[in-house]
Amino acid sequence: MRRILVVGPSWVGDMVMAQSLFVTLKRGGPCEIDVLAPGWSLPILARMPEVRRGVAMPLGHGEFGLGKRWALGRELAAEGYDQAILLPNSLKSALVPFFARIPLRTGFRGEMRYGLLNDLRLLDETALPMTVQRFVALGRPADAAQPPAFPNPHLLADAANQATLHSRFGLADDRPGIAFMPGAEYGPAKQWPLPHYAALARELVGRGYQVWILGSAKDHPAAEEIAADTPMVHNLAGRTQLGDAVDLLALAEAAVTNDSGLMHVAAALDVPLVAIYGSSSPEHTPPLSGKVSIRSLGLECSPCFKRVCPLGHTRCLVDITPASVLQALETLGAGGARMASTAD
């Protein structure tokens, strides 16, 4: 049985998409997969049955830490890995597998990694426009046909934790939940306007739903603005760990989200999903699910991939109305009236 160490990415969405690689490796023959990744990602890896274990990288994002990387590499040398697959393209991501003396070290050329990698691939961005395609290609022979077919990610929720969270946050038993993910870590050019989220929340509550707002502590003020003066809207931003967010999303009837990491989590849970795109494009990192409605206006100025709208109006998001998102939810089989009392 082959033993493989995958050096994982540093973003939530990319880590979810990496599961397509793990499934591909398992389908290629018996293997054990460990993933070297940031500590925050371990709860996601724990919900991927293909992964034997996650190994926490003892360094912060962007930290070089040559001595720590050498020590970790020497520690992992005892595991006897047959291959390392590097998903990041950085120089520093290649150091641990090199120090661990893993005999086959696979990755794209990236930042001058000659010598550190001995299975060096050239990335053809035209043949592999999607991030998930690039990940899966690294798990196949270098001469395999491109682009590769790939399985969609599929995370498994923790049922025991779901029951705990439902009780802790006092979520209603008689109202289905719809999750909102309004965070915009990248910048406001990817954030659907908060008044639009608030208007949609009021309409959904009136139709018999409860709304769960998920995100990090940074998203808490935005979630407060959405939840203001509307009962049955729960601001859970900053009150959950990443694994909790996975388990809550699995309970939701549907989700509405910006282009974000939690968007990919919801897709991997097969939750009906309305994904709203502004400055970014679904062509490179789309939510990988068959239950997705993408709202994107395709204006002449988008996608610009800017953090802040260079024209100052963010029409690519402002002009996506709450009514159109509600219609998209209904198309997915969610968002319709659920309580007879709402019609009284």
Tab-separated table of C-alpha atoms in Angstrom:
chain	number	residue	atom	x	y	z
A	1	MET	CA	0.000	0.000	0.000
A	2	ARG	CA	1.390	3.354	-1.032
A	3	ARG	CA	1.800	6.020	1.626
A	4	ILE	CA	1.244	9.557	0.349
A	5	LEU	CA	1.790	12.910	2.023
A	6	VAL	CA	-0.212	15.751	0.480
A	7	VAL	CA	0.903	19.290	1.304
A	8	GLY	CA	-2.441	21.045	1.506
A	9	PRO	CA	-3.511	24.573	0.563
A	10	SER	CA	-4.027	27.503	2.929
A	11	TRP	CA	-7.639	28.437	2.085
A	12	VAL	CA	-10.902	26.797	3.147
A	13	GLY	CA	-12.328	26.482	-0.359
A	14	ASP	CA	-9.118	25.041	-1.776
A	15	MET	CA	-8.920	22.490	1.043
A	16	VAL	CA	-12.449	21.339	0.256
A	17	MET	CA	-11.594	20.998	-3.439
A	18	ALA	CA	-8.508	18.970	-2.520
A	19	GLN	CA	-10.847	16.134	-1.557
A	20	SER	CA	-11.337	15.486	-5.275
A	21	LEU	CA	-7.620	14.638	-5.411
A	22	PHE	CA	-7.888	12.350	-2.383
A	23	VAL	CA	-10.760	10.402	-3.959
A	24	THR	CA	-8.825	10.146	-7.224
A	25	LEU	CA	-5.800	8.735	-5.399
A	26	LYS	CA	-7.944	6.159	-3.601
A	27	ARG	CA	-9.527	5.075	-6.875
A	28	GLY	CA	-6.061	4.594	-8.352
A	29	GLY	CA	-5.178	1.830	-5.915
A	30	PRO	CA	-4.761	1.097	-2.198
A	31	CYS	CA	-3.074	3.996	-0.423
A	32	GLU	CA	-2.926	5.858	2.864
A	33	ILE	CA	-3.185	9.632	2.647
A	34	ASP	CA	-1.892	12.076	5.242
A	35	VAL	CA	-2.297	15.809	4.721
A	36	LEU	CA	0.153	18.439	5.974
A	37	ALA	CA	-1.986	21.530	6.444
A	38	PRO	CA	-2.707	24.563	8.643
A	39	GLY	CA	-4.156	23.644	12.014
A	40	TRP	CA	-7.487	25.341	11.284
A	41	SER	CA	-8.151	22.862	8.468
A	42	LEU	CA	-7.952	19.700	10.587
A	43	PRO	CA	-11.733	19.643	11.313
A	44	ILE	CA	-12.422	19.653	7.571
A	45	LEU	CA	-9.908	16.869	6.965
A	46	ALA	CA	-11.548	14.864	9.774
A	47	ARG	CA	-14.768	14.925	7.714
A	48	MET	CA	-13.039	13.409	4.670
A	49	PRO	CA	-13.017	9.593	4.952
A	50	GLU	CA	-10.179	9.327	2.417
A	51	VAL	CA	-7.703	11.037	4.772
A	52	ARG	CA	-5.960	8.913	7.372
A	53	ARG	CA	-4.805	11.907	9.413
A	54	GLY	CA	-4.105	15.591	9.213
A	55	VAL	CA	-0.662	16.830	10.259
A	56	ALA	CA	-0.722	20.402	11.563
A	57	MET	CA	1.884	22.709	10.050
A	58	PRO	CA	3.523	24.439	13.052
A	59	LEU	CA	3.936	27.760	11.224
A	60	GLY	CA	1.653	30.685	10.469
A	61	HIS	CA	0.583	31.720	6.979
A	62	GLY	CA	3.565	33.202	5.134
A	63	GLU	CA	6.072	32.284	7.869
A	64	PHE	CA	9.257	30.752	6.460
A	65	GLY	CA	10.627	29.058	9.597
A	66	LEU	CA	13.399	27.034	7.992
A	67	GLY	CA	14.433	25.363	11.265
A	68	LYS	CA	10.895	24.246	12.077
A	69	ARG	CA	10.408	22.918	8.567
A	70	TRP	CA	13.654	20.935	8.820
A	71	ALA	CA	12.617	19.463	12.190
A	72	LEU	CA	9.161	18.510	10.895
A	73	GLY	CA	10.686	16.946	7.807
A	74	ARG	CA	13.035	14.801	9.869
A	75	GLU	CA	10.085	13.747	12.072
A	76	LEU	CA	7.984	12.768	9.062
A	77	ALA	CA	10.864	10.818	7.533
A	78	ALA	CA	10.018	8.023	9.967
A	79	GLU	CA	6.596	7.610	8.324
A	80	GLY	CA	8.142	6.094	5.198
A	81	TYR	CA	6.080	7.994	2.642
A	82	ASP	CA	6.403	6.874	-0.971
A	83	GLN	CA	5.253	10.133	-2.534
A	84	ALA	CA	4.566	13.746	-1.639
A	85	ILE	CA	2.086	15.812	-3.666
A	86	LEU	CA	2.354	19.572	-3.227
A	87	LEU	CA	-0.764	21.623	-3.915
A	88	PRO	CA	0.740	25.077	-3.154
A	89	ASN	CA	3.206	26.421	-5.696
A	90	SER	CA	5.475	28.145	-3.181
A	91	LEU	CA	9.121	27.352	-2.550
A	92	LYS	CA	8.651	26.919	1.187
A	93	SER	CA	5.912	24.295	0.715
A	94	ALA	CA	8.496	22.012	-0.954
A	95	LEU	CA	10.948	22.058	1.948
A	96	VAL	CA	9.310	19.595	4.374
A	97	PRO	CA	8.965	16.757	1.800
A	98	PHE	CA	12.579	17.367	0.736
A	99	PHE	CA	13.825	17.284	4.332
A	100	ALA	CA	11.718	14.122	4.900
A	101	ARG	CA	13.568	12.487	1.967
A	102	ILE	CA	10.346	11.331	0.368
A	103	PRO	CA	11.524	9.585	-2.807
A	104	LEU	CA	8.886	10.980	-5.220
A	105	ARG	CA	7.967	14.663	-4.816
A	106	THR	CA	5.309	15.917	-7.236
A	107	GLY	CA	4.174	19.459	-7.917
A	108	PHE	CA	3.937	22.253	-10.457
A	109	ARG	CA	7.087	24.239	-11.174
A	110	GLY	CA	6.048	27.267	-9.108
A	111	GLU	CA	8.717	29.346	-7.373
A	112	MET	CA	11.967	27.887	-8.692
A	113	ARG	CA	11.601	24.512	-6.971
A	114	TYR	CA	14.199	22.742	-9.111
A	115	GLY	CA	15.918	20.063	-7.043
A	116	LEU	CA	13.319	20.182	-4.285
A	117	LEU	CA	10.848	18.413	-6.562
A	118	ASN	CA	11.823	15.457	-8.756
A	119	ASP	CA	8.438	15.054	-10.462
A	120	LEU	CA	8.162	18.616	-11.710
A	121	ARG	CA	5.083	19.409	-13.799
A	122	LEU	CA	4.483	22.414	-16.062
A	123	LEU	CA	1.074	24.002	-15.521
A	124	ASP	CA	-0.926	24.647	-18.677
A	125	GLU	CA	-3.534	27.104	-17.392
A	126	THR	CA	-5.505	26.841	-20.620
A	127	ALA	CA	-5.852	23.065	-20.356
A	128	LEU	CA	-6.484	23.238	-16.595
A	129	PRO	CA	-8.497	26.426	-15.957
A	130	MET	CA	-10.113	25.174	-12.729
A	131	THR	CA	-8.289	24.825	-9.425
A	132	VAL	CA	-9.796	21.400	-8.789
A	133	GLN	CA	-8.521	20.179	-12.174
A	134	ARG	CA	-4.999	21.249	-11.252
A	135	PHE	CA	-5.165	19.412	-7.934
A	136	VAL	CA	-6.442	16.190	-9.524
A	137	ALA	CA	-3.886	16.358	-12.346
A	138	LEU	CA	-1.080	16.117	-9.780
A	139	GLY	CA	-2.490	12.778	-8.626
A	140	ARG	CA	-2.345	11.287	-12.113
A	141	PRO	CA	0.619	10.372	-14.343
A	142	ALA	CA	2.334	13.311	-15.990
A	143	ASP	CA	1.386	12.018	-19.456
A	144	ALA	CA	-2.304	11.483	-18.630
A	145	ALA	CA	-4.888	13.182	-20.820
A	146	GLN	CA	-6.001	16.640	-19.702
A	147	PRO	CA	-8.250	17.981	-18.368
A	148	PRO	CA	-8.928	15.137	-15.959
A	149	ALA	CA	-12.363	13.980	-14.946
A	150	PHE	CA	-12.849	14.562	-11.244
A	151	PRO	CA	-15.289	13.548	-8.512
A	152	ASN	CA	-17.016	16.281	-6.540
A	153	PRO	CA	-15.976	16.722	-2.887
A	154	HIS	CA	-18.284	15.132	-0.330
A	155	LEU	CA	-17.860	15.989	3.353
A	156	LEU	CA	-19.426	13.912	6.130
A	157	ALA	CA	-21.112	15.738	9.010
A	158	ASP	CA	-20.774	14.800	12.681
A	159	ALA	CA	-24.297	13.883	13.834
A	160	ALA	CA	-23.449	14.061	17.551
A	161	ASN	CA	-22.044	17.563	17.165
A	162	GLN	CA	-25.088	18.605	15.174
A	163	ALA	CA	-27.367	17.730	18.101
A	164	THR	CA	-25.094	19.614	20.513
A	165	LEU	CA	-25.063	22.734	18.340
A	166	HIS	CA	-28.815	22.674	17.830
A	167	SER	CA	-29.302	22.703	21.584
A	168	ARG	CA	-26.533	25.194	22.403
A	169	PHE	CA	-27.807	27.858	20.033
A	170	GLY	CA	-31.496	27.309	20.732
A	171	LEU	CA	-32.370	26.636	17.110
A	172	ALA	CA	-36.062	26.085	16.415
A	173	ASP	CA	-37.274	22.531	15.840
A	174	ASP	CA	-40.351	23.581	13.862
A	175	ARG	CA	-38.678	25.849	11.286
A	176	PRO	CA	-36.236	24.725	8.585
A	177	GLY	CA	-32.995	26.671	8.532
A	178	ILE	CA	-31.439	28.574	5.664
A	179	ALA	CA	-27.785	29.501	6.115
A	180	PHE	CA	-26.320	32.851	5.092
A	181	MET	CA	-22.573	33.263	4.570
A	182	PRO	CA	-22.109	37.029	4.067
A	183	GLY	CA	-18.379	37.179	4.826
A	184	ALA	CA	-15.942	38.781	2.409
A	185	GLU	CA	-12.425	38.104	3.630
A	186	TYR	CA	-11.040	39.055	0.217
A	187	GLY	CA	-12.772	42.436	0.117
A	188	PRO	CA	-16.110	44.238	-0.344
A	189	ALA	CA	-16.113	43.654	-4.117
A	190	LYS	CA	-17.133	40.045	-3.326
A	191	GLN	CA	-19.811	40.882	-0.719
A	192	TRP	CA	-23.475	41.028	-1.645
A	193	PRO	CA	-24.891	44.161	0.079
A	194	LEU	CA	-25.890	43.606	3.701
A	195	PRO	CA	-29.279	45.357	3.227
A	196	HIS	CA	-30.014	42.786	0.508
A	197	TYR	CA	-29.206	39.948	2.921
A	198	ALA	CA	-31.415	41.611	5.566
A	199	ALA	CA	-34.343	41.982	3.164
A	200	LEU	CA	-34.046	38.335	2.113
A	201	ALA	CA	-33.874	37.254	5.775
A	202	ARG	CA	-37.101	39.117	6.596
A	203	GLU	CA	-38.885	37.518	3.667
A	204	LEU	CA	-37.709	34.016	4.593
A	205	VAL	CA	-38.698	34.424	8.243
A	206	GLY	CA	-42.122	35.569	7.071
A	207	ARG	CA	-42.385	32.381	5.049
A	208	GLY	CA	-41.683	30.181	8.058
A	209	TYR	CA	-37.919	29.763	8.021
A	210	GLN	CA	-35.158	30.550	10.471
A	211	VAL	CA	-31.880	32.027	9.222
A	212	TRP	CA	-28.445	31.017	10.497
A	213	ILE	CA	-25.630	33.459	9.728
A	214	LEU	CA	-22.264	31.701	9.644
A	215	GLY	CA	-18.766	33.121	9.469
A	216	SER	CA	-15.745	34.172	11.481
A	217	ALA	CA	-15.510	36.714	14.293
A	218	LYS	CA	-14.660	39.322	11.635
A	219	ASP	CA	-18.101	38.749	10.124
A	220	HIS	CA	-19.983	39.275	13.398
A	221	PRO	CA	-20.716	43.016	12.902
A	222	ALA	CA	-22.015	42.409	9.388
A	223	ALA	CA	-24.185	39.586	10.665
A	224	GLU	CA	-25.540	41.885	13.390
A	225	GLU	CA	-26.639	44.337	10.715
A	226	ILE	CA	-28.452	41.560	8.850
A	227	ALA	CA	-30.114	40.189	11.987
A	228	ALA	CA	-31.179	43.547	13.468
A	229	ASP	CA	-34.839	43.656	14.536
A	230	THR	CA	-35.686	40.369	12.804
A	231	PRO	CA	-36.683	37.426	15.012
A	232	MET	CA	-35.551	33.915	14.098
A	233	VAL	CA	-32.318	35.227	12.563
A	234	HIS	CA	-29.414	33.732	14.511
A	235	ASN	CA	-26.056	35.488	14.346
A	236	LEU	CA	-23.621	32.595	14.789
A	237	ALA	CA	-20.638	34.360	13.166
A	238	GLY	CA	-17.640	34.022	15.466
A	239	ARG	CA	-19.509	31.648	17.788
A	240	THR	CA	-18.586	28.447	15.970
A	241	GLN	CA	-15.436	26.630	14.982
A	242	LEU	CA	-14.962	25.550	11.377
A	243	GLY	CA	-16.099	22.006	12.118
A	244	ASP	CA	-19.256	23.395	13.726
A	245	ALA	CA	-20.004	25.409	10.592
A	246	VAL	CA	-19.683	22.237	8.513
A	247	ASP	CA	-22.153	20.399	10.735
A	248	LEU	CA	-24.657	23.266	10.848
A	249	LEU	CA	-24.559	23.670	7.075
A	250	ALA	CA	-25.368	19.989	6.709
A	251	LEU	CA	-28.590	20.645	8.679
A	252	ALA	CA	-29.671	23.583	6.511
A	253	GLU	CA	-32.383	23.276	3.893
A	254	ALA	CA	-30.436	25.680	1.681
A	255	ALA	CA	-27.712	28.328	1.772
A	256	VAL	CA	-27.077	31.775	0.301
A	257	THR	CA	-23.464	32.850	0.051
A	258	ASN	CA	-20.839	35.100	-1.429
A	259	ASP	CA	-17.931	33.497	-3.270
A	260	SER	CA	-16.198	32.205	-0.129
A	261	GLY	CA	-14.671	29.190	1.567
A	262	LEU	CA	-17.956	28.260	3.227
A	263	MET	CA	-19.567	28.282	-0.224
A	264	HIS	CA	-17.381	25.296	-1.102
A	265	VAL	CA	-18.205	23.619	2.216
A	266	ALA	CA	-21.941	23.901	1.512
A	267	ALA	CA	-21.457	22.518	-1.995
A	268	ALA	CA	-19.489	19.556	-0.623
A	269	LEU	CA	-22.402	18.807	1.718
A	270	ASP	CA	-24.807	18.822	-1.262
A	271	VAL	CA	-26.860	21.612	0.300
A	272	PRO	CA	-28.989	23.533	-2.244
A	273	LEU	CA	-26.945	26.656	-2.752
A	274	VAL	CA	-27.333	30.123	-4.250
A	275	ALA	CA	-23.819	31.440	-4.935
A	276	ILE	CA	-23.483	35.177	-5.625
A	277	TYR	CA	-20.533	36.347	-7.713
A	278	GLY	CA	-19.383	39.937	-8.160
A	279	SER	CA	-15.728	40.713	-8.819
A	280	SER	CA	-14.767	37.039	-9.128
A	281	SER	CA	-15.687	34.350	-11.634
A	282	PRO	CA	-17.283	30.907	-11.260
A	283	GLU	CA	-15.163	29.652	-14.161
A	284	HIS	CA	-12.085	29.013	-12.001
A	285	THR	CA	-13.442	27.994	-8.589
A	286	PRO	CA	-17.128	27.125	-8.953
A	287	PRO	CA	-19.049	25.365	-6.184
A	288	LEU	CA	-18.799	21.680	-7.079
A	289	SER	CA	-22.337	20.375	-6.720
A	290	GLY	CA	-25.367	19.637	-8.830
A	291	LYS	CA	-27.597	21.709	-6.552
A	292	VAL	CA	-26.251	25.182	-7.259
A	293	SER	CA	-27.780	28.324	-8.718
A	294	ILE	CA	-25.129	30.909	-9.598
A	295	ARG	CA	-26.163	34.557	-9.595
A	296	SER	CA	-23.773	36.630	-11.699
A	297	LEU	CA	-24.728	39.551	-13.934
A	298	GLY	CA	-21.784	39.305	-16.321
A	299	LEU	CA	-21.343	43.068	-16.636
A	300	GLU	CA	-18.718	44.434	-19.005
A	301	CYS	CA	-16.566	45.441	-16.031
A	302	SER	CA	-16.674	42.039	-14.330
A	303	PRO	CA	-14.990	39.908	-13.317
A	304	CYS	CA	-12.317	42.421	-12.354
A	305	PHE	CA	-10.878	40.331	-9.475
A	306	LYS	CA	-10.380	43.491	-7.424
A	307	ARG	CA	-10.842	43.714	-3.656
A	308	VAL	CA	-12.663	47.038	-3.978
A	309	CYS	CA	-14.747	48.102	-6.984
A	310	PRO	CA	-12.461	50.320	-9.118
A	311	LEU	CA	-15.522	52.161	-10.477
A	312	GLY	CA	-16.983	52.833	-7.033
A	313	HIS	CA	-20.470	51.411	-7.660
A	314	THR	CA	-20.214	47.602	-7.258
A	315	ARG	CA	-23.184	47.228	-9.595
A	316	CYS	CA	-22.196	43.608	-10.216
A	317	LEU	CA	-23.543	42.915	-6.709
A	318	VAL	CA	-25.938	45.775	-5.958
A	319	ASP	CA	-28.045	44.970	-9.012
A	320	ILE	CA	-28.570	41.343	-7.915
A	321	THR	CA	-31.871	41.821	-6.091
A	322	PRO	CA	-33.155	39.903	-3.054
A	323	ALA	CA	-36.175	38.920	-5.168
A	324	SER	CA	-33.927	37.268	-7.758
A	325	VAL	CA	-32.065	35.329	-5.065
A	326	LEU	CA	-35.367	34.214	-3.524
A	327	GLN	CA	-36.471	33.027	-6.960
A	328	ALA	CA	-33.213	31.081	-7.283
A	329	LEU	CA	-33.897	29.430	-3.917
A	330	GLU	CA	-37.371	28.454	-5.072
A	331	THR	CA	-35.905	26.946	-8.230
A	332	LEU	CA	-33.759	24.755	-5.966
A	333	GLY	CA	-36.841	23.656	-4.004
A	334	ALA	CA	-36.342	25.972	-1.004
A	335	GLY	CA	-37.650	29.347	0.147
A	336	GLY	CA	-41.367	28.686	-0.347
A	337	ALA	CA	-43.959	29.285	2.372
A	338	ARG	CA	-43.630	26.611	5.086
A	339	MET	CA	-46.178	27.574	7.766
A	340	ALA	CA	-49.904	27.974	7.312
A	341	SER	CA	-49.904	30.669	10.015
A	342	THR	CA	-47.870	32.997	7.791
A	343	ALA	CA	-50.834	33.307	5.452
A	344	ASP	CA	-53.270	34.302	8.230
